[in-house]
Tab-separated table of C-alpha atoms and ligand atoms in Angstrom:
chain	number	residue	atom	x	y	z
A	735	UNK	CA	-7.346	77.345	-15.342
A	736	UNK	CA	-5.513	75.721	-18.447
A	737	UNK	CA	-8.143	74.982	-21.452
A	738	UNK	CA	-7.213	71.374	-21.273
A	739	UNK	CA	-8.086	71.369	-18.298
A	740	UNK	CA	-11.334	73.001	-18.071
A	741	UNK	CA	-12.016	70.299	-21.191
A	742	UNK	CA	-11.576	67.355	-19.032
A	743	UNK	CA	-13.969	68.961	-15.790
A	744	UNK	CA	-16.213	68.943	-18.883
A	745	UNK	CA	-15.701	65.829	-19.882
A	746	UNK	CA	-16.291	64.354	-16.661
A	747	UNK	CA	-19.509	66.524	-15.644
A	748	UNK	CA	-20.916	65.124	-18.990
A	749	UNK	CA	-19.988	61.740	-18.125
A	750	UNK	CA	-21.336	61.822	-14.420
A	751	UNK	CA	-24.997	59.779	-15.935
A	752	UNK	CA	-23.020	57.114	-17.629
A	753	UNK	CA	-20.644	56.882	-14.488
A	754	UNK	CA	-23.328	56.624	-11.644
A	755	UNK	CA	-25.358	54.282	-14.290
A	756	UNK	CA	-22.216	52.001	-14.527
A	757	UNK	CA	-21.890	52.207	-10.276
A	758	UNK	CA	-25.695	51.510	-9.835
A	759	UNK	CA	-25.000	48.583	-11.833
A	760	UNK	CA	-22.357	47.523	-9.841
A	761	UNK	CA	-24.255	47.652	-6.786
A	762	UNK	CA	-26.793	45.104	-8.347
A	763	UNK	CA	-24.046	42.708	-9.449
A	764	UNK	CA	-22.260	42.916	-6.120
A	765	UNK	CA	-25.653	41.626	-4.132
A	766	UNK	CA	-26.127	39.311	-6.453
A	767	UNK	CA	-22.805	37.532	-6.229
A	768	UNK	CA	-22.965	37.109	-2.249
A	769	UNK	CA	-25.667	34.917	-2.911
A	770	UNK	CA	-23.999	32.624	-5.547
A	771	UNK	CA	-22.456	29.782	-3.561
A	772	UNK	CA	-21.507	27.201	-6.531
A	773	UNK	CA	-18.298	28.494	-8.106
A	774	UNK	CA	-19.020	27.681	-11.718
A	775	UNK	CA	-21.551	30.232	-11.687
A	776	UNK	CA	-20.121	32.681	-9.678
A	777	UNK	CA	-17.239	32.781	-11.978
A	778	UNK	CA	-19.166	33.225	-15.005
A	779	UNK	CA	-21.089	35.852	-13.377
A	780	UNK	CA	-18.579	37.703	-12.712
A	781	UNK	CA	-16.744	37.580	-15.873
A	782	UNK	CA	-20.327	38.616	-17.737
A	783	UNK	CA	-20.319	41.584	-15.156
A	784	UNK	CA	-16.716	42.759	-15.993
A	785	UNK	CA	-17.454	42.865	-19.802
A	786	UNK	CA	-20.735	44.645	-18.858
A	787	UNK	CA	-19.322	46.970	-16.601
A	788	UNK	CA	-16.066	47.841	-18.810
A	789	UNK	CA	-17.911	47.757	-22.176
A	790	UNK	CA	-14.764	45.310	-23.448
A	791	UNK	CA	-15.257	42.374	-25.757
A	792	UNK	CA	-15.088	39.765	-23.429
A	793	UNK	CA	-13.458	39.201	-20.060
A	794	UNK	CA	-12.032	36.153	-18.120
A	795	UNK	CA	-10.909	34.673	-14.552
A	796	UNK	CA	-7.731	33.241	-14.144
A	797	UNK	CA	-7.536	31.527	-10.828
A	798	UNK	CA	-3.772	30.440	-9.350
A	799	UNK	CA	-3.689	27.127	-7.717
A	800	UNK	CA	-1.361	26.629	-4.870
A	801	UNK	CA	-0.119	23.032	-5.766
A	802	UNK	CA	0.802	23.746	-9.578
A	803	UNK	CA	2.376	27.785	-8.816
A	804	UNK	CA	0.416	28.100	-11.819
A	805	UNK	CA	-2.751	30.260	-12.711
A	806	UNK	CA	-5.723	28.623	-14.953
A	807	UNK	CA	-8.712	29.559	-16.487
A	808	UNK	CA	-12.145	29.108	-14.835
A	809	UNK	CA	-14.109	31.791	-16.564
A	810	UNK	CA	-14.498	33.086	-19.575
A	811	UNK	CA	-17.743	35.043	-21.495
A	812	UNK	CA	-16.702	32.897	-24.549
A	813	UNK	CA	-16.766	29.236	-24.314
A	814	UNK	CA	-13.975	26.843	-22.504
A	815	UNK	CA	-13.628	23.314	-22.556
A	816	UNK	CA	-11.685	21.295	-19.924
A	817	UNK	CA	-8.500	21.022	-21.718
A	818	UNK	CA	-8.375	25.352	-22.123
A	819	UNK	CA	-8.922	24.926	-18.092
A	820	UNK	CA	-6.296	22.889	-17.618
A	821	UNK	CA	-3.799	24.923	-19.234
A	822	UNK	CA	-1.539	26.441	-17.026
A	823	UNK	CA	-0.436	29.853	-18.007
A	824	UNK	CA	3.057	30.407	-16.214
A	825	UNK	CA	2.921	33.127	-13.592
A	826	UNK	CA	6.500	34.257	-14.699
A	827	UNK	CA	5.727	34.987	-18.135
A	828	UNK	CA	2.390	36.439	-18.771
A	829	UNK	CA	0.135	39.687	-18.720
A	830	UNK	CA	-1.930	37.606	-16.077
A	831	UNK	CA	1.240	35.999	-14.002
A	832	UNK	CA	2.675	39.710	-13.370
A	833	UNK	CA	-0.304	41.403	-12.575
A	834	UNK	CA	-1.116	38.555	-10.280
A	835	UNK	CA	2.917	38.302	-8.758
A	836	UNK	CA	2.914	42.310	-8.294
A	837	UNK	CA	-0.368	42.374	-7.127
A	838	UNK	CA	-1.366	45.543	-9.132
A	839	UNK	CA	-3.573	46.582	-11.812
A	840	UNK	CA	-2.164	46.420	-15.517
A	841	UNK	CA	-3.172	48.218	-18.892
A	842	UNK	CA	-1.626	46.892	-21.954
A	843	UNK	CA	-2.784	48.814	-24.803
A	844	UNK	CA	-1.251	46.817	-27.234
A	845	UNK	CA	-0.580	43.108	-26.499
A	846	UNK	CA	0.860	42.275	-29.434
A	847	UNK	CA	4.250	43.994	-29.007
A	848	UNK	CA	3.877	43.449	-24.604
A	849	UNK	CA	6.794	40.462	-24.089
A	850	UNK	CA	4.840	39.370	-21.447
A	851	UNK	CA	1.542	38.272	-23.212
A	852	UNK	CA	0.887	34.841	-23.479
A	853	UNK	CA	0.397	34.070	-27.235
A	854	UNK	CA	-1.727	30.889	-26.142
A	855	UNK	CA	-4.247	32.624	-24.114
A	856	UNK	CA	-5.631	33.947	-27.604
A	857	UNK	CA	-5.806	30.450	-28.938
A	858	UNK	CA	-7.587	29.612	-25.186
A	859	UNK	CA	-10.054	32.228	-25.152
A	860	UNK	CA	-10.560	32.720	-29.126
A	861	UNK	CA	-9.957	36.515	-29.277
A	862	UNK	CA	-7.672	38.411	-31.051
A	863	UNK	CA	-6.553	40.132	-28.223
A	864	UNK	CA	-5.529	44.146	-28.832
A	865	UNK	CA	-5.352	45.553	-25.489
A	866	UNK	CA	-6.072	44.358	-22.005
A	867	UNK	CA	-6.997	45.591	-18.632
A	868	UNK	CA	-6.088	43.492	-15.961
A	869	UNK	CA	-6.918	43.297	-12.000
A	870	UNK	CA	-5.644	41.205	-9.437
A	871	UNK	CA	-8.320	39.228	-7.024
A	872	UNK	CA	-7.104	40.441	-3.934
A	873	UNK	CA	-8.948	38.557	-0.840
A	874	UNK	CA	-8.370	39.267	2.840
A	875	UNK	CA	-5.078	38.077	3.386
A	876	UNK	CA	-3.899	36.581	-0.054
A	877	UNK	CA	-4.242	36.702	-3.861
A	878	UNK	CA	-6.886	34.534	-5.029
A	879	UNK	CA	-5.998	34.933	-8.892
A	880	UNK	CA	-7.010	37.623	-11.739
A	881	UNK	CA	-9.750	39.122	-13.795
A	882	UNK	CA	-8.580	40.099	-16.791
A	883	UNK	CA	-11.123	42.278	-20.000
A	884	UNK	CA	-10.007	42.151	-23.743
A	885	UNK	CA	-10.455	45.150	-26.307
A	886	UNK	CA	-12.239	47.959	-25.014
A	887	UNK	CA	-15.661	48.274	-27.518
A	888	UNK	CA	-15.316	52.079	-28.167
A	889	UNK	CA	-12.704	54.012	-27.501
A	890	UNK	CA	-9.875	52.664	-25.208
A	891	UNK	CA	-9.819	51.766	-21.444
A	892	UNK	CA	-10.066	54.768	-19.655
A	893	UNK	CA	-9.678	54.906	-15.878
A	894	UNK	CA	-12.936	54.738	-15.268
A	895	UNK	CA	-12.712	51.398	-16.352
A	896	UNK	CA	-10.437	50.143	-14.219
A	897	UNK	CA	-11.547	52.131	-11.323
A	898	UNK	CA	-14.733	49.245	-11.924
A	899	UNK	CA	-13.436	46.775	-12.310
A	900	UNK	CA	-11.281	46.992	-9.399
A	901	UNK	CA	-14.303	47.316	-7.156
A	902	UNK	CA	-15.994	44.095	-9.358
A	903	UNK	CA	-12.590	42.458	-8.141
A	904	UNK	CA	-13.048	43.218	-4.651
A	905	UNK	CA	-16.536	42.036	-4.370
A	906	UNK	CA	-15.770	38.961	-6.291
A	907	UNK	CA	-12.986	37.971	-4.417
A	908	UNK	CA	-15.412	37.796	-0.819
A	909	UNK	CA	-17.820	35.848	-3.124
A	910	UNK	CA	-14.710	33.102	-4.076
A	911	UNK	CA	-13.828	32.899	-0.557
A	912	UNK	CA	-17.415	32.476	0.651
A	913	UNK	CA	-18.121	29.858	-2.030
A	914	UNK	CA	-15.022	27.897	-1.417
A	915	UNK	CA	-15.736	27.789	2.107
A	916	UNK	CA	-19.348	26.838	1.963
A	917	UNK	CA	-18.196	24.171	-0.099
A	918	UNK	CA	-15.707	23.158	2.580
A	919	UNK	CA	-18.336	22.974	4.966
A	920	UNK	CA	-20.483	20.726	2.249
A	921	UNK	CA	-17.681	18.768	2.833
A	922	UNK	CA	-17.845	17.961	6.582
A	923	UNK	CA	-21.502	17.626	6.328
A	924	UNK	CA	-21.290	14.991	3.896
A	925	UNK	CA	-18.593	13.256	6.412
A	926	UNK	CA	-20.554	13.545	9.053
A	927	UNK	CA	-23.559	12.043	7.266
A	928	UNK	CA	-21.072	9.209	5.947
A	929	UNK	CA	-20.161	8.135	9.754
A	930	UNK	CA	-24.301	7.569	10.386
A	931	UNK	CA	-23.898	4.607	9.342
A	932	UNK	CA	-21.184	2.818	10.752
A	933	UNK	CA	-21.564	4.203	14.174
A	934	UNK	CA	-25.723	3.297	14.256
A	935	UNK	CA	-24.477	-0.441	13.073
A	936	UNK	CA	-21.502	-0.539	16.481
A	937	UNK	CA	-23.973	1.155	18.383
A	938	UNK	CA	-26.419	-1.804	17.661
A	939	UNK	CA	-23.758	-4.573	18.229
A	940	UNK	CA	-22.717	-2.781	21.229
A	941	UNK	CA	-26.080	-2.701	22.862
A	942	UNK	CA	-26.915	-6.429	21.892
A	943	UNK	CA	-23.643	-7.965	23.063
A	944	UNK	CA	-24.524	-6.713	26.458
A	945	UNK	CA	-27.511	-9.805	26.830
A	946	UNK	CA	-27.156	-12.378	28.948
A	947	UNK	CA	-28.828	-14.770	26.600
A	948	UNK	CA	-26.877	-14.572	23.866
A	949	UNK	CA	-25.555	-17.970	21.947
A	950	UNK	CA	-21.356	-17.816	21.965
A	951	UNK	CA	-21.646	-18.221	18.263
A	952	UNK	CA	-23.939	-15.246	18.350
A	953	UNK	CA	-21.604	-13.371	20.664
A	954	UNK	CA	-18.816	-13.840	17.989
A	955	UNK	CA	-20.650	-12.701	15.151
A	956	UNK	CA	-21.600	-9.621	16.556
A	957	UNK	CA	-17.687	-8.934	17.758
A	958	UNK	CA	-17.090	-9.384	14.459
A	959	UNK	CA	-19.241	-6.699	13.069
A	960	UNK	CA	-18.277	-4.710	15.597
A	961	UNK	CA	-14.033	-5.281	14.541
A	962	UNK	CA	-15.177	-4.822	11.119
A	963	UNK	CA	-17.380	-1.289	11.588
A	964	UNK	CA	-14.359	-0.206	13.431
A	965	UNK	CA	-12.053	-0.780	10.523
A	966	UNK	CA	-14.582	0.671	8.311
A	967	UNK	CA	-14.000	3.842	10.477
A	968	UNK	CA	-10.503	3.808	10.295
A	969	UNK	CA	-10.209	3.630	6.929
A	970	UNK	CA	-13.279	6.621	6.589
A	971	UNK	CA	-10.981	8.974	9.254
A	972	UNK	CA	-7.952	8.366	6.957
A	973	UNK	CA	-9.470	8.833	3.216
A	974	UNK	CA	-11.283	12.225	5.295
A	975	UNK	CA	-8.396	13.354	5.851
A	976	UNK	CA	-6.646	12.826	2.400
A	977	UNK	CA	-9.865	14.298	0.571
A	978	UNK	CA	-9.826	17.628	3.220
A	979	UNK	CA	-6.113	17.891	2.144
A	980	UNK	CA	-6.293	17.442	-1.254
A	981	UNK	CA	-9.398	19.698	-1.655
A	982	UNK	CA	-8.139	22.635	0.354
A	983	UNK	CA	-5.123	22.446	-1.948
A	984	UNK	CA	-2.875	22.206	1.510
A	985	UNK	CA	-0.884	19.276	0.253
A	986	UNK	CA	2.524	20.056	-1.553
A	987	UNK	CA	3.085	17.598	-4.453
A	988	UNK	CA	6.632	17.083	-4.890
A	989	UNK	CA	8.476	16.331	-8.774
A	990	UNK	CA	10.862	13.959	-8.817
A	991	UNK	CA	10.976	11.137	-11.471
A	992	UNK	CA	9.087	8.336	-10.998
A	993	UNK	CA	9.710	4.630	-12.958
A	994	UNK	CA	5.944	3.628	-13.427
A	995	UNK	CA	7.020	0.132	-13.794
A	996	UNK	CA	8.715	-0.068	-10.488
A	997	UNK	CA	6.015	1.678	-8.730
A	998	UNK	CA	3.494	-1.193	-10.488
A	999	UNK	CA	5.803	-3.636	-9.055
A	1000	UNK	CA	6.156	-2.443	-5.836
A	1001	UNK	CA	2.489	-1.835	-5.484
A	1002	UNK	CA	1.369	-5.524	-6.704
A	1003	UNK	CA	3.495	-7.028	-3.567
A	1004	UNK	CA	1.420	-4.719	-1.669
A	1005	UNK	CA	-1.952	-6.298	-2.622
A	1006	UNK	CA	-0.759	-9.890	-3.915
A	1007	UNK	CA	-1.949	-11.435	-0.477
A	1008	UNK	CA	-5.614	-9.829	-0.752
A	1009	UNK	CA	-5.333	-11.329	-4.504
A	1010	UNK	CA	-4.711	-14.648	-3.264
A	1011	UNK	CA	-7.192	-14.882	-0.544
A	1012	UNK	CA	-9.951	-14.733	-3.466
A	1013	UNK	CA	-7.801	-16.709	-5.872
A	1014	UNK	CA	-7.552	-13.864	-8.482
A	1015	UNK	CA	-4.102	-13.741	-10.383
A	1016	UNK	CA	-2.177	-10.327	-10.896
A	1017	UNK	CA	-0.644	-10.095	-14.766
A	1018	UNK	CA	1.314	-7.416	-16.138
A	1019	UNK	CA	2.164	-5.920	-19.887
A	1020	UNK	CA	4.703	-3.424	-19.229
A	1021	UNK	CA	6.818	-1.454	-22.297
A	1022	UNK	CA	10.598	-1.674	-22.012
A	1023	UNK	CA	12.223	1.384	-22.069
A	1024	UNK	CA	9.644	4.010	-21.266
A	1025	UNK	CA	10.776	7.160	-19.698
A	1026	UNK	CA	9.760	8.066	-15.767
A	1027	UNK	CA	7.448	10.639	-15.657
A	1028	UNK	CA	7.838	13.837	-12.911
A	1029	UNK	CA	5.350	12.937	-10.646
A	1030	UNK	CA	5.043	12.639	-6.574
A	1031	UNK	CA	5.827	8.972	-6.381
A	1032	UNK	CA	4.155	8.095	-2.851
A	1033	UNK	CA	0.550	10.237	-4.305
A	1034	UNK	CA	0.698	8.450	-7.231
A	1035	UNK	CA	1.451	5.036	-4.984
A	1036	UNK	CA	-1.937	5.907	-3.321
A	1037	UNK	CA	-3.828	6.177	-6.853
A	1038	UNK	CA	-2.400	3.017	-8.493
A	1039	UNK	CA	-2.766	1.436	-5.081
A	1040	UNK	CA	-6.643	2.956	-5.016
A	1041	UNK	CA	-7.395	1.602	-8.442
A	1042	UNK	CA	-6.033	-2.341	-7.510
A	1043	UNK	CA	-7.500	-2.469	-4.388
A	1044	UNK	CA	-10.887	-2.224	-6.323
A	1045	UNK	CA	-9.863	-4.205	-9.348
A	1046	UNK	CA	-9.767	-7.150	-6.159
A	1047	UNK	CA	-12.230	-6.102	-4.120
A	1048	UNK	CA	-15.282	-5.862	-7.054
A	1049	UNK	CA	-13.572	-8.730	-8.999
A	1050	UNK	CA	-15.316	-12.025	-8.734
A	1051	UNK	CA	-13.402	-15.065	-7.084
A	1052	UNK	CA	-10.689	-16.591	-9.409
A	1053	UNK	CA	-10.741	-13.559	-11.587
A	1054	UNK	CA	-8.086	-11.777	-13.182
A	1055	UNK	CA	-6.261	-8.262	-12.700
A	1056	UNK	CA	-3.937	-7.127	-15.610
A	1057	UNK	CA	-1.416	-3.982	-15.248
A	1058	UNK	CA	-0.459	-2.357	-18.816
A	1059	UNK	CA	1.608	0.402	-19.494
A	1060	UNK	CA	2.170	1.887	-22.405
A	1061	UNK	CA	3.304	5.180	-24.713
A	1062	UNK	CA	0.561	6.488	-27.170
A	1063	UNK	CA	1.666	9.870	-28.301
A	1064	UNK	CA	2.488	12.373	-26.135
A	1065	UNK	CA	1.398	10.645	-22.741
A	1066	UNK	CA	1.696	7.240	-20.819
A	1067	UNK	CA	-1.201	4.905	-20.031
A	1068	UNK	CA	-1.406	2.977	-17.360
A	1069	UNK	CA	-4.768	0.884	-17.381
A	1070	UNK	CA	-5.697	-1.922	-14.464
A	1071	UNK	CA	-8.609	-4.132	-16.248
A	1072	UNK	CA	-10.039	-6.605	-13.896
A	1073	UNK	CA	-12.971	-9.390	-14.653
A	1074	UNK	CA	-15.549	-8.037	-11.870
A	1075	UNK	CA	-18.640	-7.410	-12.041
A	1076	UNK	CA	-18.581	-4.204	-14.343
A	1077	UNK	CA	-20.332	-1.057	-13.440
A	1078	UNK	CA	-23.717	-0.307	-15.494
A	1079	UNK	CA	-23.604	2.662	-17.740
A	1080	UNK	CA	-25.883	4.806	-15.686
A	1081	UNK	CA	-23.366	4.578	-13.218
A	1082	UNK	CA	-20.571	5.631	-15.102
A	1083	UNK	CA	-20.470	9.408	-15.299
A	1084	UNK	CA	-20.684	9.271	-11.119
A	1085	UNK	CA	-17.884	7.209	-9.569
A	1086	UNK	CA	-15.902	9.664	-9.202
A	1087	UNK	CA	-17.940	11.760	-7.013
A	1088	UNK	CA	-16.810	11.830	-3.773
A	1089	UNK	CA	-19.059	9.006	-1.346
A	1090	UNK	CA	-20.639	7.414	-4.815
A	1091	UNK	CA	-21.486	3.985	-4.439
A	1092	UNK	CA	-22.566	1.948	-6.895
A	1093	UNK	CA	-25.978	0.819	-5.389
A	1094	UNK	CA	-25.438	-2.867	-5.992
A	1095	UNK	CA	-22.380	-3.419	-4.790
A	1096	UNK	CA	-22.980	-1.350	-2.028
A	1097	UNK	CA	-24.199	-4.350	0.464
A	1098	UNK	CA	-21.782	-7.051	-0.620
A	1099	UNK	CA	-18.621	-4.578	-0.133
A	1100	UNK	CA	-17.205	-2.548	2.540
A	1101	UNK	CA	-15.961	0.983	1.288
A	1102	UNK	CA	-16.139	4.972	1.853
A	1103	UNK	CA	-17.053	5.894	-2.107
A	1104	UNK	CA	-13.475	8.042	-1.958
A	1105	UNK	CA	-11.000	6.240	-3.156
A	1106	UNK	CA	-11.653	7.088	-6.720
A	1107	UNK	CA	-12.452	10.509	-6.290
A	1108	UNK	CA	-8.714	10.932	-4.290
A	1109	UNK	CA	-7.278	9.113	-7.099
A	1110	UNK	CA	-8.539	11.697	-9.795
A	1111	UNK	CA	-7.498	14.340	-7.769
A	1112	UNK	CA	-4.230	13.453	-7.418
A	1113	UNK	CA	-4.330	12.602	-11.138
A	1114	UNK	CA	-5.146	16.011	-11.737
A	1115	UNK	CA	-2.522	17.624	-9.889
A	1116	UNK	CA	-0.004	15.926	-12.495
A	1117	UNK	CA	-1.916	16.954	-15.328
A	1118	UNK	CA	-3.477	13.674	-16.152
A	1119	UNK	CA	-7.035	12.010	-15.607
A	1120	UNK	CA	-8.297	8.746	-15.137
A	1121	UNK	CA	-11.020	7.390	-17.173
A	1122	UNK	CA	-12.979	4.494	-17.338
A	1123	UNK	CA	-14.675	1.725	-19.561
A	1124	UNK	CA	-17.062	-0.694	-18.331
A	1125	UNK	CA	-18.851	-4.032	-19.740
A	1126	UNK	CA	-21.607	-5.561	-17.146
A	1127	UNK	CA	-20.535	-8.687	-15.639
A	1128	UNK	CA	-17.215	-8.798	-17.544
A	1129	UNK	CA	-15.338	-6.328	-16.319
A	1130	UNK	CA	-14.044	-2.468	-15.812
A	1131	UNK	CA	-10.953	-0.792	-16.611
A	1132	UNK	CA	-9.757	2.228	-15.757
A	1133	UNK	CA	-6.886	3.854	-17.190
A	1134	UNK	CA	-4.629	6.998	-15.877
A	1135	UNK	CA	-3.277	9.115	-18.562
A	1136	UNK	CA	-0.250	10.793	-17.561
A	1137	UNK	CA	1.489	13.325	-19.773
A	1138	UNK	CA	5.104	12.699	-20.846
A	1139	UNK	CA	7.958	14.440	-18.414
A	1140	UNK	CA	8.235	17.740	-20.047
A	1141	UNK	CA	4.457	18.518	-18.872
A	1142	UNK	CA	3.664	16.542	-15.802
A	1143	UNK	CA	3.472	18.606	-12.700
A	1144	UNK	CA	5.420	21.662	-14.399
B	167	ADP	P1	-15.211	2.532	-2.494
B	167	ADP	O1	-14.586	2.903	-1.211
B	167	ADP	O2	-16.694	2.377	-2.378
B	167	ADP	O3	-14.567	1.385	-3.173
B	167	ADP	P2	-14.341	4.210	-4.725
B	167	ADP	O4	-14.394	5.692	-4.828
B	167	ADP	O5	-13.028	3.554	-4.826
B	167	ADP	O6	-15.073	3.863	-3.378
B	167	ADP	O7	-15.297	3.640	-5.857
B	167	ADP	C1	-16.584	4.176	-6.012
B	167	ADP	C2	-17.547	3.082	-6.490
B	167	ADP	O8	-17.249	2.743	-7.840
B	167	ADP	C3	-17.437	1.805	-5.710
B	167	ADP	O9	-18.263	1.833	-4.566
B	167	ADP	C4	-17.918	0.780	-6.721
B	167	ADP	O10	-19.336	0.766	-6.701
B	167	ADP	C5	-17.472	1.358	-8.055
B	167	ADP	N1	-16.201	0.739	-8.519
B	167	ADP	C6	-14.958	1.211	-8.341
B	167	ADP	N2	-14.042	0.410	-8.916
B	167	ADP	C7	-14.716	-0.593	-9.491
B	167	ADP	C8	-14.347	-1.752	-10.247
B	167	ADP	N3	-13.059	-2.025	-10.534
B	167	ADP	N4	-15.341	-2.569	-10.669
B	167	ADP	C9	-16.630	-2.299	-10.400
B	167	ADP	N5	-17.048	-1.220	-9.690
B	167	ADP	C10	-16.113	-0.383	-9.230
């Protein structure tokens, strides 16, 4: 038996304690994360357990999203804001990007020479990275994204450490998949719950148009309920559908370049005769010369389409609905400002949740609380958000902020 080694059966009899310690521990994390079914905090609890578990500085969870090809961050044990999560690190040249395109395990021991790290990431999760130990999320039948540790405390990564972190990876991966499918199912419950309505107020009609005694002028009203329930379900089954999509990530967004003003055009012909019927004029301010952006032009139809179909419907009669677009910086604006009844401030933060209703407008109008959330999704997908501003019984409007060609959908 060679000294060296005899030295390293040494080493590892000495190190069984710490080793089963660091496994017992893993145990405990592992039950605790099949019971975590919101992802923000599964994510951060894994990322605490793979700095625990590896002893590293910190650690964080890069998750690739279907639509983009990209991989983000949705973890990390220091702090990130929105804009670090909506970075997208490009799979093709980064630490993160090859371990998650090989699908295998990576140990950089120093990053600063590796031509594959990603300088930003250091800006992203404020470290000064030195080496890394990378693992891919590997889930039943796919790649879910990667868990990544910075700068072993003592010492350097040893195998040990990835052997861990490898099995933190495994468990973590059935947690994502659990979560994201419980939240799926959140989903259809809430849809379900959303068609009460609607069906109890047909079922009603439907049972009281049967009597004999009914008044014709009765008899019409309630046909008219019942025309207008029905249409209220038709246009629930179809902004289902585009939420399921959206959510599940199963829609494709194409890139091809898109001339915002044309698009505002197009989509003002679109709703012009619902404008009329209430007397509300359409106005535009539109910048010459602007540049298209890359965008998926019928998506962002729906949003623009999404956002004027509101700036009528919660408008008062005779209002106004005015169209700008404009550069500032780096991105393009496009606001739609109506003169409706305004949304109070408490109200705000929420209507972009998916089935939010502002509860007073909720009688007078007929709506599934979706539109707004499908527009910020799709929003999202080209790198832009839409936010809003809103005075009480003057007015709302919301503006999409799209980033410049270069950046949108890359
Ligand atoms: P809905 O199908 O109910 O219109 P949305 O998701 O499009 O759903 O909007 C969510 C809620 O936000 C609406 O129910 C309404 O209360 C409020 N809202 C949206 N747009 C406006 C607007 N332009 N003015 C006032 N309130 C608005």
């Amino acid at each position: 038996m060679s000294s060296d080694r005899s030295a390293r059966e040494i080493s590892a009899i000495t190190n069984y304690p710490r080793l089963l310690k660091r496994y017992a521990r893993l145990l405990e994390i592992a039950s605790e994360l099949v019971s975590m079914l919101d992802l923000n905090t599964l994510l951060q609890h894994i990322v605490d357990a793979a700095q625990e578990l590896t002893e590293s500085e910190g650690a964080s969870l890069l998750l690739y999203d279907p639509q983009t090809h990209h991989l983000y961050f949705q973890a990390a044990t220091g702090p990130l804001n929105e804009q670090e999560k909506q970075t997208a690190i490009p799979a093709e040249s980064s630490i993160a990007g090859w371990i998650f395109t090989n699908n295998e395990p990576l140990l950089v021991e120093d990053a600063m020479s590796d031509p594959r790290f990603f300088r930003e990431v250091d800006v992203l999760t404020h470290f000064k990275t030195r080496s890394i130990l990378g693992v891919p999320l590997l889930a039943k039948d796919k790649t879910l994204g990667v868990i990544e540790v910075v700068n072993k405390l003592k010492g350097t990564f040893e195998e040990m450490d990835l052997r861990l972190l490898q099995s933190l990876a495994a468990q973590a991966a059935i947690a994502i998949e659990n979560s994201r499918l419980f939240q799926q199912s959140d989903l259809v419950a809430e849809m379900v719950h959303e068609l009460r309505t609607p069906l109890a107020a047909l079922t009603a009609a439907a049972h009281l148009i049967q009597r004999p005694e009914l008044e014709d002028d009765q008899r019409e009203k309630l046909s008219r309920t019942m025309y207008s329930e029905v249409q209220r379900l038709n246009e629930m089954a179809t902004d289902f559908l585009d939420i399921a999509r959206l959510e599940s990530g199963r829609i494709s967004f194409v890139r091809e370049p898109v001339h915002l003003e044309g698009l505002i055009r197009e989509c003002l012909e679109i709703i012009r005769p619902q404008a009329e019927a209430e007397r509300i004029t359409l106005a535009t301010e539109i910048d010459r010369s602007l540049e298209p952006v890359l965008g998926d032009r019928n998506r962002l139809k729906q949003l623009l389409l999404n956002l004027l179909t509101n700036a009528i419907k919660y408008n008062r009669q005779r209002g106004q609905v005015l169209v700008t677009l404009r550069n500032k910086g780096d991105e393009l604006l496009l606001s739609v400002k109506d003169t409706g009844k305004g949304i109070p401030p408490e109200s705000l933060p929420r209507v972009f949740d998916r089935f939010y209703r502002v509860p007073a407008q909720e009688s007078g109008t007929v709506g599934s609380g979706l539109g707004l959330a499908i527009a910020q999704t799709i929003a999202k997908n080209h790198h832009g958000i839409i936010e809003v501003e809103s005075v009480l019984d003057q007015g709302s409007t919301f503006t999409l902020r799209l980033p410049h060609v270069k950046s949108a959908i890359s």
